Short mmCIF file of C-alpha atoms in Angstrom, two decimals:
data_model
loop_
_atom_site.label_atom_id
_atom_site.label_comp_id
_atom_site.label_asym_id
_atom_site.label_seq_id
_atom_site.Cartn_x
_atom_site.Cartn_y
_atom_site.Cartn_z
CA MET A 1 -58.27 19.25 48.74
CA ALA A 2 -55.49 16.82 49.58
CA THR A 3 -51.91 17.94 49.94
CA ILE A 4 -49.25 15.98 48.07
CA TYR A 5 -45.61 16.23 49.09
CA ILE A 6 -42.56 15.99 46.75
CA ASP A 7 -38.97 15.71 47.99
CA GLU A 8 -36.35 15.25 45.27
CA GLU A 9 -33.74 14.09 47.78
CA THR A 10 -35.59 11.56 49.97
CA GLY A 11 -38.75 10.84 47.97
CA ARG A 12 -39.41 7.81 45.75
CA ASP A 13 -41.43 7.58 42.54
CA GLU A 14 -43.25 4.41 43.46
CA SER A 15 -46.97 3.74 43.58
CA SER A 16 -46.54 2.44 47.15
CA GLN A 17 -45.66 5.97 48.30
CA LEU A 18 -48.54 7.88 49.90
CA GLY A 19 -47.39 11.33 48.89
CA SER A 20 -47.56 12.38 52.52
CA GLU A 21 -45.00 14.46 54.37
CA THR A 22 -43.38 11.31 55.75
CA SER A 23 -43.80 9.34 52.46
CA PRO A 24 -43.18 11.87 49.68
CA PHE A 25 -42.79 11.33 45.93
CA LYS A 26 -39.52 12.21 44.19
CA THR A 27 -40.82 14.23 41.21
CA LEU A 28 -43.78 16.46 40.54
CA GLN A 29 -44.49 14.67 37.25
CA PHE A 30 -44.94 11.31 38.94
CA ALA A 31 -46.96 12.86 41.79
CA TYR A 32 -49.33 14.52 39.30
CA ILE A 33 -49.87 11.25 37.42
CA GLN A 34 -50.78 9.54 40.70
CA HIS A 35 -53.04 12.41 41.85
CA PRO A 36 -53.98 14.56 38.83
CA ALA A 37 -55.66 17.96 39.37
CA GLU A 38 -57.02 17.08 42.75
CA ALA A 39 -54.44 18.30 45.20
CA GLN A 40 -52.11 21.00 46.39
CA TYR A 41 -48.53 20.06 45.52
CA LEU A 42 -45.83 21.04 48.00
CA VAL A 43 -42.17 20.74 47.05
CA ARG A 44 -39.38 20.64 49.64
CA SER A 45 -37.21 23.67 48.78
CA PRO A 46 -34.34 25.70 50.31
CA ALA A 47 -35.62 28.07 53.02
CA SER A 48 -35.22 31.85 52.96
CA ASP A 49 -34.54 34.15 55.93
CA ALA A 50 -38.29 34.84 56.22
CA ASP A 51 -39.17 31.13 56.62
CA THR A 52 -39.56 30.54 60.34
CA ASP A 53 -40.68 26.91 60.07
CA ALA A 54 -37.60 25.64 58.17
CA VAL A 55 -36.19 22.22 59.06
CA ASP A 56 -32.59 21.44 58.11
CA GLY A 57 -32.55 24.56 55.94
CA LYS A 58 -35.59 23.54 53.90
CA VAL A 59 -39.31 24.23 53.85
CA TRP A 60 -42.43 22.97 51.98
CA LYS A 61 -43.48 25.40 49.27
CA PRO A 62 -46.23 25.24 46.61
CA ALA A 63 -44.96 23.91 43.27
CA ALA A 64 -43.99 26.61 40.79
CA LYS A 65 -46.59 27.31 38.09
CA SER A 66 -44.11 26.52 35.31
CA ALA A 67 -43.22 23.17 36.90
CA LEU A 68 -46.90 22.38 37.42
CA LYS A 69 -47.62 23.22 33.77
CA LYS A 70 -44.88 20.81 32.65
CA ALA A 71 -46.37 18.12 34.89
CA VAL A 72 -49.84 18.67 33.39
CA ASN A 73 -48.43 18.49 29.84
CA TYR A 74 -46.48 15.35 30.68
CA HIS A 75 -49.63 13.79 32.13
CA GLU A 76 -51.57 14.55 28.96
CA GLN A 77 -48.80 13.07 26.84
CA GLN A 78 -48.81 9.90 28.92
CA LYS A 79 -52.60 9.63 28.62
CA LYS A 80 -52.38 9.94 24.83
CA LYS A 81 -49.52 7.45 24.73
CA ALA A 82 -51.49 4.97 26.84
CA ALA A 83 -54.52 5.44 24.60
CA ARG A 84 -52.42 4.82 21.50
CA GLU A 85 -50.88 1.72 23.03
CA GLN A 86 -54.34 0.41 23.93
CA GLU A 87 -55.50 1.15 20.40
CA LEU A 88 -52.47 -0.61 18.89
CA ALA A 89 -52.88 -3.55 21.27
CA ALA A 90 -56.51 -3.85 20.26
CA LYS A 91 -55.53 -3.65 16.60
CA ARG A 92 -52.90 -6.35 17.10
CA ARG A 93 -55.42 -8.56 18.86
CA GLN A 94 -57.86 -8.06 16.01
CA GLU A 95 -55.17 -8.79 13.41
CA GLU A 96 -54.09 -11.85 15.38
CA GLU A 97 -57.68 -13.08 15.52
CA GLU A 98 -58.12 -12.46 11.80
CA ARG A 99 -54.82 -14.22 11.06
CA ASN A 100 -55.85 -17.19 13.19
CA VAL A 101 -59.08 -17.44 11.19
CA VAL A 102 -57.06 -17.31 7.95
CA LEU A 103 -54.58 -19.89 9.23
CA LEU A 104 -57.39 -22.17 10.38
CA LYS A 105 -58.97 -21.93 6.94
CA ALA A 106 -55.54 -22.43 5.31
CA LYS A 107 -55.10 -25.73 7.13
CA GLU A 108 -58.08 -27.06 5.18
CA ILE A 109 -56.25 -26.56 1.86
CA VAL A 110 -54.68 -29.80 0.67
CA LEU A 111 -52.27 -29.74 -2.26
CA GLU A 112 -52.13 -32.63 -4.71
CA ASP A 113 -49.78 -33.21 -7.60
CA ASP A 114 -51.66 -32.92 -10.91
CA SER A 115 -51.36 -36.37 -12.49
CA SER A 116 -52.20 -34.93 -15.93
CA LEU A 117 -48.91 -33.00 -15.92
CA PRO A 118 -45.73 -34.71 -17.13
CA PRO A 119 -43.47 -36.26 -14.47
CA PRO A 120 -40.89 -33.70 -13.28
CA ILE A 121 -37.17 -33.97 -13.94
CA LYS A 122 -35.02 -33.46 -10.84
CA ILE A 123 -32.33 -30.78 -11.25
CA LYS A 124 -29.91 -28.88 -9.06
CA LEU A 125 -30.60 -25.19 -8.55
CA ASP A 126 -27.67 -24.07 -10.69
CA GLU A 127 -28.61 -26.12 -13.73
CA VAL A 128 -29.59 -24.30 -16.91
CA GLY A 129 -30.42 -25.59 -20.37
CA ASP A 130 -33.25 -26.43 -22.76
CA HIS A 131 -35.80 -26.87 -19.98
CA ILE A 132 -36.46 -23.09 -19.69
CA LYS A 133 -39.46 -21.50 -21.41
CA LEU A 134 -38.17 -18.50 -23.30
CA ARG A 135 -39.44 -15.00 -22.57
CA GLY A 136 -41.96 -13.60 -25.05
CA ILE A 137 -43.19 -16.96 -26.39
CA ASP A 138 -46.78 -17.44 -25.24
CA ASP A 139 -48.12 -20.18 -27.52
CA ALA A 140 -49.24 -23.30 -25.72
CA SER A 141 -46.82 -25.52 -27.62
CA SER A 142 -43.85 -23.67 -26.12
CA GLN A 143 -43.51 -24.78 -22.52
CA GLY A 144 -40.66 -25.10 -20.14
CA THR A 145 -39.76 -28.55 -18.94
CA ARG A 146 -41.49 -29.52 -15.69
CA VAL A 147 -38.79 -29.86 -13.08
CA ARG A 148 -38.46 -30.92 -9.45
CA VAL A 149 -36.10 -29.09 -7.10
CA VAL A 150 -35.29 -29.39 -3.41
CA GLY A 151 -33.58 -26.88 -1.21
CA ARG A 152 -33.83 -24.56 1.75
CA VAL A 153 -35.56 -21.19 1.90
CA HIS A 154 -32.80 -18.57 1.68
CA ARG A 155 -35.18 -15.60 1.38
CA GLU A 156 -38.92 -15.10 1.10
CA ARG A 157 -41.22 -12.15 0.47
CA LYS A 158 -44.92 -11.71 -0.07
CA GLN A 159 -46.29 -9.43 -2.78
CA LYS A 160 -50.09 -9.27 -2.83
CA ASP A 161 -51.21 -12.87 -3.34
CA VAL A 162 -47.86 -14.10 -4.68
CA LEU A 163 -45.07 -15.62 -2.60
CA PHE A 164 -41.52 -15.25 -3.92
CA VAL A 165 -39.03 -17.74 -2.50
CA THR A 166 -35.29 -17.89 -3.13
CA LEU A 167 -34.25 -21.50 -2.71
CA ARG A 168 -30.69 -22.66 -1.90
CA ASP A 169 -29.18 -26.14 -2.23
CA GLY A 170 -25.41 -25.54 -1.97
CA TYR A 171 -25.01 -25.59 -5.76
CA GLY A 172 -26.87 -22.40 -6.51
CA PHE A 173 -29.96 -20.24 -5.96
CA MET A 174 -33.32 -20.28 -7.71
CA GLN A 175 -36.24 -17.89 -7.54
CA VAL A 176 -39.58 -19.65 -7.15
CA VAL A 177 -42.95 -18.02 -7.81
CA ILE A 178 -45.78 -19.47 -5.72
CA SER A 179 -49.25 -18.12 -6.49
CA GLY A 180 -52.97 -18.90 -6.37
CA LYS A 181 -54.04 -21.74 -4.11
CA LEU A 182 -50.42 -22.69 -3.45
CA ALA A 183 -49.76 -19.34 -1.75
CA LYS A 184 -52.75 -19.71 0.59
CA THR A 185 -51.81 -22.92 2.38
CA TYR A 186 -50.88 -22.99 6.06
CA GLU A 187 -47.29 -23.92 5.09
CA ALA A 188 -47.00 -20.92 2.74
CA LEU A 189 -48.49 -18.45 5.23
CA THR A 190 -46.16 -19.59 8.05
CA LEU A 191 -43.04 -20.12 5.93
CA THR A 192 -39.76 -19.40 7.75
CA ARG A 193 -36.23 -19.11 6.41
CA GLU A 194 -34.20 -22.34 6.26
CA THR A 195 -37.38 -24.41 5.84
CA SER A 196 -36.74 -27.23 3.37
CA MET A 197 -39.03 -27.49 0.34
CA GLU A 198 -39.61 -29.88 -2.55
CA ILE A 199 -41.13 -27.94 -5.44
CA TYR A 200 -42.48 -28.95 -8.87
CA GLY A 201 -43.09 -26.48 -11.65
CA GLU A 202 -42.24 -24.94 -15.00
CA MET A 203 -38.97 -23.11 -15.63
CA ARG A 204 -39.31 -19.71 -17.32
CA GLN A 205 -37.13 -16.76 -18.10
CA VAL A 206 -37.84 -13.82 -15.82
CA PRO A 207 -39.90 -10.93 -17.24
CA ALA A 208 -37.99 -8.16 -19.02
CA GLY A 209 -36.45 -5.78 -16.50
CA ALA A 210 -36.73 -8.26 -13.63
CA ARG A 211 -33.77 -9.97 -11.98
CA ALA A 212 -33.31 -13.47 -10.63
CA PRO A 213 -30.41 -15.94 -10.31
CA LEU A 214 -29.37 -17.12 -13.82
CA ASP A 215 -32.21 -15.03 -15.35
CA ARG A 216 -34.85 -17.73 -14.76
CA GLU A 217 -37.48 -18.65 -12.22
CA LEU A 218 -39.59 -21.64 -11.34
CA HIS A 219 -43.38 -21.22 -11.48
CA ALA A 220 -44.60 -23.76 -8.96
CA ASP A 221 -47.58 -26.03 -9.56
CA PHE A 222 -46.99 -28.23 -6.49
CA TYR A 223 -44.76 -28.39 -3.42
CA LYS A 224 -44.21 -30.44 -0.27
CA ILE A 225 -43.09 -29.31 3.19
CA PRO A 226 -43.16 -32.28 5.60
CA SER A 227 -43.59 -31.15 9.21
CA HIS A 228 -40.01 -32.08 10.14
CA TRP A 229 -38.71 -29.92 7.26
CA ARG A 230 -40.08 -26.72 8.80
CA ALA A 231 -37.47 -24.41 10.30
CA ALA A 232 -37.95 -22.85 13.72
CA GLY A 233 -39.68 -19.50 14.05
CA GLY A 234 -39.93 -16.91 16.83
CA GLU A 235 -36.86 -16.52 19.05
CA ASP A 236 -35.28 -19.65 17.55
CA ALA A 237 -35.56 -18.36 13.97
CA ILE A 238 -32.19 -18.08 12.26
CA THR A 239 -32.95 -14.43 11.45
CA ASN A 240 -33.04 -13.74 15.21
CA ARG A 241 -30.03 -15.84 16.18
CA VAL A 242 -27.65 -14.74 13.41
CA THR A 243 -27.75 -11.08 12.41
CA ALA A 244 -25.35 -8.45 11.11
CA ASP A 245 -25.16 -7.00 14.63
CA THR A 246 -24.48 -10.30 16.40
CA ASP A 247 -21.27 -10.30 18.44
CA ARG A 248 -18.35 -12.03 16.68
CA SER A 249 -17.71 -14.48 19.51
CA THR A 250 -21.39 -15.47 19.43
CA LEU A 251 -21.18 -16.01 15.67
CA LEU A 252 -18.21 -18.35 16.22
CA ASN A 253 -20.28 -20.35 18.70
CA LEU A 254 -23.07 -20.44 16.09
CA ARG A 255 -20.71 -21.42 13.26
CA HIS A 256 -23.08 -24.19 12.19
CA LEU A 257 -25.66 -21.49 11.40
CA THR A 258 -23.38 -18.74 10.05
CA LEU A 259 -22.12 -21.20 7.43
CA ARG A 260 -25.56 -20.92 5.81
CA GLY A 261 -24.93 -17.24 5.06
CA GLU A 262 -23.64 -16.15 1.66
CA GLY A 263 -20.33 -14.79 2.99
CA ALA A 264 -19.25 -17.79 5.06
CA SER A 265 -20.51 -20.32 2.51
CA SER A 266 -18.63 -18.49 -0.26
CA VAL A 267 -15.41 -18.88 1.71
CA MET A 268 -16.06 -22.62 2.04
CA LEU A 269 -16.85 -22.96 -1.67
CA VAL A 270 -13.63 -21.13 -2.61
CA ARG A 271 -11.69 -23.34 -0.20
CA ASP A 272 -13.13 -26.43 -1.92
CA ALA A 273 -12.07 -25.07 -5.32
CA VAL A 274 -8.56 -24.22 -4.07
CA GLU A 275 -8.02 -27.68 -2.59
CA PHE A 276 -9.22 -29.34 -5.81
CA ALA A 277 -6.86 -27.07 -7.79
CA PHE A 278 -3.94 -28.26 -5.67
CA TYR A 279 -4.78 -31.88 -6.54
CA GLN A 280 -4.89 -30.98 -10.23
CA ALA A 281 -1.69 -28.92 -10.18
CA PHE A 282 0.25 -31.60 -8.28
CA ARG A 283 -1.05 -34.25 -10.68
CA GLU A 284 0.12 -32.18 -13.65
CA LEU A 285 3.64 -32.29 -12.15
CA ARG A 286 3.32 -36.09 -11.69
CA MET A 287 3.47 -35.73 -7.92
CA ARG A 288 1.84 -38.47 -5.86
CA LYS A 289 -0.42 -38.10 -2.85
CA VAL A 290 0.49 -39.64 0.53
CA SER A 291 -1.47 -39.66 3.81
CA PRO A 292 1.05 -39.50 6.68
CA PRO A 293 0.05 -40.21 10.31
CA ALA A 294 -1.69 -37.67 12.53
CA LEU A 295 -0.50 -39.36 15.77
CA VAL A 296 3.28 -39.08 16.09
CA GLN A 297 6.07 -39.33 18.66
CA THR A 298 8.31 -36.57 17.28
CA GLN A 299 8.29 -32.81 16.88
CA VAL A 300 8.95 -30.83 13.71
CA GLU A 301 8.41 -27.27 14.93
CA GLY A 302 8.84 -25.98 18.50
CA GLY A 303 8.19 -28.47 21.28
CA ALA A 304 6.05 -25.92 23.16
CA THR A 305 3.39 -26.10 20.45
CA LEU A 306 2.79 -29.85 20.69
CA PHE A 307 -0.59 -31.31 21.68
CA GLN A 308 0.28 -34.25 23.94
CA LEU A 309 -1.88 -37.34 24.52
CA GLY A 310 -1.61 -40.88 25.79
CA TYR A 311 -1.18 -43.63 23.20
CA TYR A 312 -1.59 -47.14 24.68
CA GLY A 313 0.69 -46.32 27.59
CA ALA A 314 3.18 -44.34 25.51
CA GLU A 315 3.51 -40.60 24.97
CA ALA A 316 2.30 -39.28 21.61
CA TYR A 317 1.47 -35.97 19.95
CA LEU A 318 -0.78 -34.56 17.26
CA THR A 319 1.37 -33.86 14.23
CA GLN A 320 2.68 -30.33 13.64
CA SER A 321 3.71 -31.13 10.07
CA SER A 322 3.92 -34.17 7.79
CA GLN A 323 7.02 -33.07 5.89
CA LEU A 324 9.53 -35.44 7.51
CA TYR A 325 7.21 -38.39 6.94
CA LEU A 326 6.79 -37.43 3.30
CA GLU A 327 10.56 -37.71 2.87
CA THR A 328 10.40 -41.43 3.64
CA CYS A 329 8.31 -41.93 0.48
CA LEU A 330 10.63 -40.12 -1.94
CA PRO A 331 12.88 -43.14 -2.78
CA SER A 332 9.93 -45.34 -3.78
CA MET A 333 7.37 -42.85 -5.09
CA GLY A 334 9.30 -39.88 -6.41
CA ASP A 335 7.95 -36.38 -5.70
CA VAL A 336 5.09 -36.54 -3.18
CA TYR A 337 2.58 -34.30 -1.44
CA CYS A 338 -0.17 -34.42 1.16
CA ILE A 339 -3.16 -32.32 2.16
CA GLU A 340 -3.75 -33.23 5.79
CA LYS A 341 -4.52 -31.67 9.16
CA SER A 342 -1.73 -30.22 11.32
CA PHE A 343 -2.02 -29.10 14.93
CA ARG A 344 -0.23 -26.35 16.85
CA ALA A 345 -0.83 -25.57 20.52
CA GLU A 346 -0.57 -21.81 19.97
CA LYS A 347 -3.32 -20.22 22.03
CA SER A 348 -3.79 -16.94 20.20
CA LEU A 349 -6.70 -15.05 18.69
CA THR A 350 -5.02 -14.21 15.40
CA ARG A 351 -5.69 -15.54 11.92
CA ARG A 352 -2.12 -16.88 11.76
CA HIS A 353 -2.32 -19.03 14.89
CA LEU A 354 -4.80 -21.87 14.49
CA SER A 355 -4.83 -24.91 16.73
CA GLU A 356 -5.99 -27.04 13.80
CA PHE A 357 -5.55 -26.29 10.11
CA THR A 358 -5.41 -27.99 6.72
CA HIS A 359 -1.78 -28.21 5.63
CA VAL A 360 -0.63 -28.53 2.01
CA GLU A 361 2.90 -29.97 2.00
CA ALA A 362 5.19 -31.37 -0.68
CA GLU A 363 8.66 -32.93 -0.87
CA LEU A 364 10.75 -32.93 -4.06
CA ASP A 365 13.64 -35.29 -4.85
CA PHE A 366 16.94 -34.40 -6.58
CA ILE A 367 16.49 -30.61 -6.67
CA THR A 368 18.49 -27.45 -6.09
CA PHE A 369 17.39 -24.49 -4.00
CA GLU A 370 16.53 -22.58 -7.17
CA ASP A 371 14.43 -25.58 -8.30
CA LEU A 372 12.56 -25.31 -5.01
CA LEU A 373 11.76 -21.63 -5.54
CA SER A 374 10.63 -22.24 -9.11
CA ASN A 375 8.34 -25.06 -8.02
CA MET A 376 6.76 -22.97 -5.27
CA GLU A 377 6.17 -20.08 -7.66
CA HIS A 378 4.67 -22.39 -10.27
CA MET A 379 2.36 -24.11 -7.79
CA MET A 380 0.93 -20.89 -6.35
CA CYS A 381 0.32 -19.35 -9.76
CA ARG A 382 -1.01 -22.55 -11.32
CA VAL A 383 -3.47 -23.15 -8.47
CA LEU A 384 -4.78 -19.60 -8.84
CA GLU A 385 -5.09 -20.00 -12.62
CA ILE A 386 -7.19 -23.14 -12.18
CA VAL A 387 -9.38 -21.52 -9.53
CA MET A 388 -9.99 -18.31 -11.47
CA ALA A 389 -10.81 -20.27 -14.66
CA ASP A 390 -14.06 -21.31 -12.95
CA GLN A 391 -16.33 -18.32 -13.49
CA VAL A 392 -18.61 -19.22 -10.58
CA VAL A 393 -15.71 -19.47 -8.11
CA ALA A 394 -14.11 -16.35 -9.61
CA GLY A 395 -17.40 -14.57 -8.86
CA TYR A 396 -17.24 -15.65 -5.22
CA ILE A 397 -13.67 -14.35 -4.97
CA LYS A 398 -14.66 -11.04 -6.58
CA ASN A 399 -17.40 -10.58 -3.99
CA LEU A 400 -15.16 -11.57 -1.08
CA ASN A 401 -12.11 -9.62 -2.24
CA PRO A 402 -12.95 -7.09 -5.00
CA ASP A 403 -9.31 -5.95 -5.29
CA PHE A 404 -7.86 -9.42 -5.87
CA THR A 405 -5.57 -9.82 -8.89
CA LEU A 406 -3.38 -12.71 -9.99
CA PRO A 407 0.28 -12.32 -8.92
CA GLU A 408 2.80 -11.53 -11.63
CA ARG A 409 5.85 -13.68 -12.28
CA PRO A 410 8.70 -13.75 -11.53
CA PHE A 411 8.45 -13.20 -7.79
CA MET A 412 11.05 -10.93 -6.21
CA ARG A 413 14.02 -12.69 -4.52
CA MET A 414 15.30 -11.05 -1.33
CA LYS A 415 17.81 -12.49 1.14
CA TYR A 416 17.09 -12.21 4.88
CA SER A 417 20.18 -10.00 5.34
CA ASP A 418 18.88 -7.60 2.67
CA ALA A 419 15.48 -7.53 4.39
CA ILE A 420 17.19 -6.52 7.65
CA LYS A 421 18.91 -3.65 5.82
CA TRP A 422 15.60 -2.61 4.22
CA LEU A 423 13.88 -2.53 7.62
CA GLN A 424 16.74 -0.51 9.10
CA GLU A 425 16.68 2.00 6.23
CA HIS A 426 12.92 2.44 6.57
CA GLU A 427 13.17 2.73 10.37
CA ILE A 428 10.82 -0.17 11.02
CA LEU A 429 11.58 -1.41 14.54
CA ASN A 430 11.52 -4.94 15.94
CA GLU A 431 9.14 -6.17 18.66
CA GLU A 432 11.43 -4.76 21.37
CA GLY A 433 11.26 -1.31 19.80
CA GLN A 434 14.87 -1.51 18.58
CA PRO A 435 16.30 -1.36 15.04
CA HIS A 436 16.34 -4.79 13.38
CA ALA A 437 19.63 -6.67 13.59
CA PHE A 438 20.94 -9.83 11.94
CA GLY A 439 19.59 -12.79 13.92
CA ASP A 440 16.18 -11.25 14.66
CA ASP A 441 13.13 -13.37 13.94
CA ILE A 442 11.33 -10.74 11.84
CA ALA A 443 7.83 -10.29 13.27
CA GLU A 444 4.74 -10.64 11.09
CA ALA A 445 3.83 -6.96 11.33
CA ALA A 446 7.23 -5.81 10.03
CA GLU A 447 7.21 -8.49 7.34
CA ARG A 448 3.76 -7.44 6.13
CA ARG A 449 4.62 -3.74 6.14
CA MET A 450 7.68 -4.38 4.01
CA THR A 451 5.73 -6.55 1.57
CA ASP A 452 2.86 -4.09 1.29
CA GLU A 453 5.28 -1.23 0.53
CA ILE A 454 7.21 -3.21 -2.08
CA LYS A 455 3.87 -4.36 -3.56
CA ARG A 456 5.24 -7.57 -5.07
CA PRO A 457 5.31 -11.22 -4.01
CA ILE A 458 8.66 -11.79 -2.29
CA PHE A 459 10.72 -14.95 -1.80
CA LEU A 460 12.50 -14.08 1.46
CA THR A 461 15.48 -16.48 1.61
CA HIS A 462 18.55 -17.56 3.60
CA PHE A 463 17.35 -17.22 7.19
CA PRO A 464 19.86 -17.63 10.07
CA ALA A 465 20.27 -21.24 11.17
CA ASP A 466 19.67 -20.28 14.81
CA ILE A 467 16.04 -19.27 14.16
CA LYS A 468 15.09 -22.07 11.76
CA ALA A 469 14.26 -25.77 12.17
CA PHE A 470 17.07 -28.25 12.90
CA TYR A 471 16.70 -30.18 9.63
CA MET A 472 17.34 -27.22 7.28
CA LYS A 473 20.50 -27.32 5.17
CA LYS A 474 23.08 -24.56 5.61
CA ASP A 475 24.28 -22.46 2.69
CA GLN A 476 27.71 -23.66 1.57
CA ASP A 477 28.86 -20.07 0.93
CA ASP A 478 27.58 -18.73 4.27
CA PRO A 479 27.14 -21.35 7.02
CA ARG A 480 25.41 -18.78 9.26
CA VAL A 481 22.26 -19.12 7.12
CA THR A 482 20.11 -21.90 5.73
CA GLU A 483 18.77 -22.58 2.26
CA SER A 484 15.28 -21.68 3.42
CA VAL A 485 12.47 -19.49 2.12
CA ASP A 486 9.19 -17.84 3.06
CA CYS A 487 6.92 -16.48 0.34
CA LEU A 488 5.32 -13.16 1.31
CA MET A 489 2.24 -11.81 -0.46
CA PRO A 490 1.09 -8.15 -0.36
CA GLY A 491 -2.00 -7.75 1.80
CA VAL A 492 -1.56 -11.22 3.31
CA GLY A 493 1.96 -11.88 4.57
CA GLU A 494 3.57 -15.32 4.68
CA ILE A 495 1.79 -17.89 2.51
CA ILE A 496 4.29 -20.71 2.21
CA GLY A 497 7.63 -21.77 3.61
CA GLY A 498 10.21 -24.33 2.59
CA SER A 499 13.85 -25.36 2.70
CA MET A 500 16.48 -27.76 1.50
CA ARG A 501 17.16 -30.61 3.93
CA ILE A 502 20.37 -31.66 5.60
CA ASP A 503 21.44 -34.71 3.60
CA ASP A 504 24.63 -35.61 5.53
CA HIS A 505 24.09 -38.08 8.39
CA ASP A 506 26.75 -36.67 10.72
CA GLU A 507 25.61 -33.09 10.15
CA LEU A 508 22.03 -34.10 10.91
CA MET A 509 23.04 -35.85 14.14
CA ALA A 510 24.92 -32.70 15.19
CA ALA A 511 21.76 -30.70 14.57
CA PHE A 512 19.79 -33.02 16.86
CA LYS A 513 22.40 -32.53 19.57
CA ARG A 514 22.36 -28.75 19.13
CA GLU A 515 18.58 -28.65 19.57
CA GLY A 516 18.59 -31.07 22.53
CA LEU A 517 16.47 -33.63 20.68
CA ASP A 518 16.83 -37.39 21.15
CA PRO A 519 17.60 -38.83 17.68
CA ALA A 520 16.39 -42.24 18.81
CA ASN A 521 12.79 -41.10 18.32
CA TYR A 522 13.69 -40.08 14.77
CA TYR A 523 15.35 -43.38 13.78
CA TRP A 524 13.03 -43.69 10.78
CA TYR A 525 14.21 -40.26 9.60
CA THR A 526 17.92 -40.59 10.28
CA ASP A 527 17.90 -43.99 8.52
CA GLN A 528 17.08 -42.08 5.32
CA ARG A 529 20.54 -40.47 5.51
CA LYS A 530 22.25 -43.88 5.54
#
């Protein structure tokens, strides 16, 4: 009988080991698997006083019976596991072979549109109307209109010999029932999510107790899936690349795919509705749209946040804001607005610091500061009224933010100096860990905490001139502060900002000097004051 050596300190559990005294294994379990029930197993153990052949305080001793029993049990478990894996592998091979036979046979099935059926009417997936066959009416004379739809596979599931597909086209979702010969084609058996389909069939109400988008489903009688419409499968399948567990940074890199999900697409659909509502609300106030330039040679906010680029040998920047340019249109167009891109070189991973964003801006002529506040309040509430009047969009918002409610008017008015007192009384510290003092630029966290505790929309007004933009008009009663405002919303923070403008030429030129800005680059703006 061979002797197998095990040394837990110097041994290695590798098949290249011989199990000899000079090439021992590390564990008894591994040694037994390599040489089961055919050897004497010696384990290097601490020597006792009676051991005369000890080397370095250790000696080879027979493995303990309990340890040997564990090794035997482990070996049996591994044998059973290997047998099960072989059995499963064989079963998978058999299933794969059977599936290949089915797929080969499925390739022989050719679908043709039944020319005896009426030509289909093309509809979007959210359309409803008289073309649906009503539930419970089975006579042949009562049929749903034959329709044609196109879209991408959002979900799919097989139930016996019926394939249920949820189709998506950006306008809505539709459940499609594919059965009989149509469910046995190669395309149906290998269908992957995001595959594009063109489907003909009859619209019917879903059976009682069943659920489907808009309480109807399409019973297909024909479909097409051109080869270049098929979405990738395997590792490239969207279900493998974008999952609930996928790292957030990876999802941002795969934004083109995450936008196909219900959450991200809902955000985009709400954004579309909000932007359209702004157009409508501005139009109701007889305000006119302008498209100011994106390439400029001046700053509006801080110079450190400018994106600089070359412009035919001159220095130019991506615009931070269009508001000064809008002012140039007031004398000829009246009240104006724009919805354009703005750019800020603020490298930060927060939702309030975006390098590129869509900016809604407006300029009003012949107004007071109170007029400004009233207009801002009206615009925010009116836009939300328009958006929430669309039941589909309101449904998206309810899913995205179940606690959302329309803000109540009037909004609370609070001066900056009163906000400083409130923060001091509630012992909310500034970013340096000190009590807030007049002149502090109140940080977002403190602002949000105050708003969330007050639980009302707040017009925070009259900020110190030293922390606001150079063009903001000072309050006649307190020249330390400007006629400026930020609107703060509970749960969100700042939503909108605005101010009155310096209308005196000399005062404006002094502001340029104070900020160290060359007014020559702003000649088109300072000319407005003449």
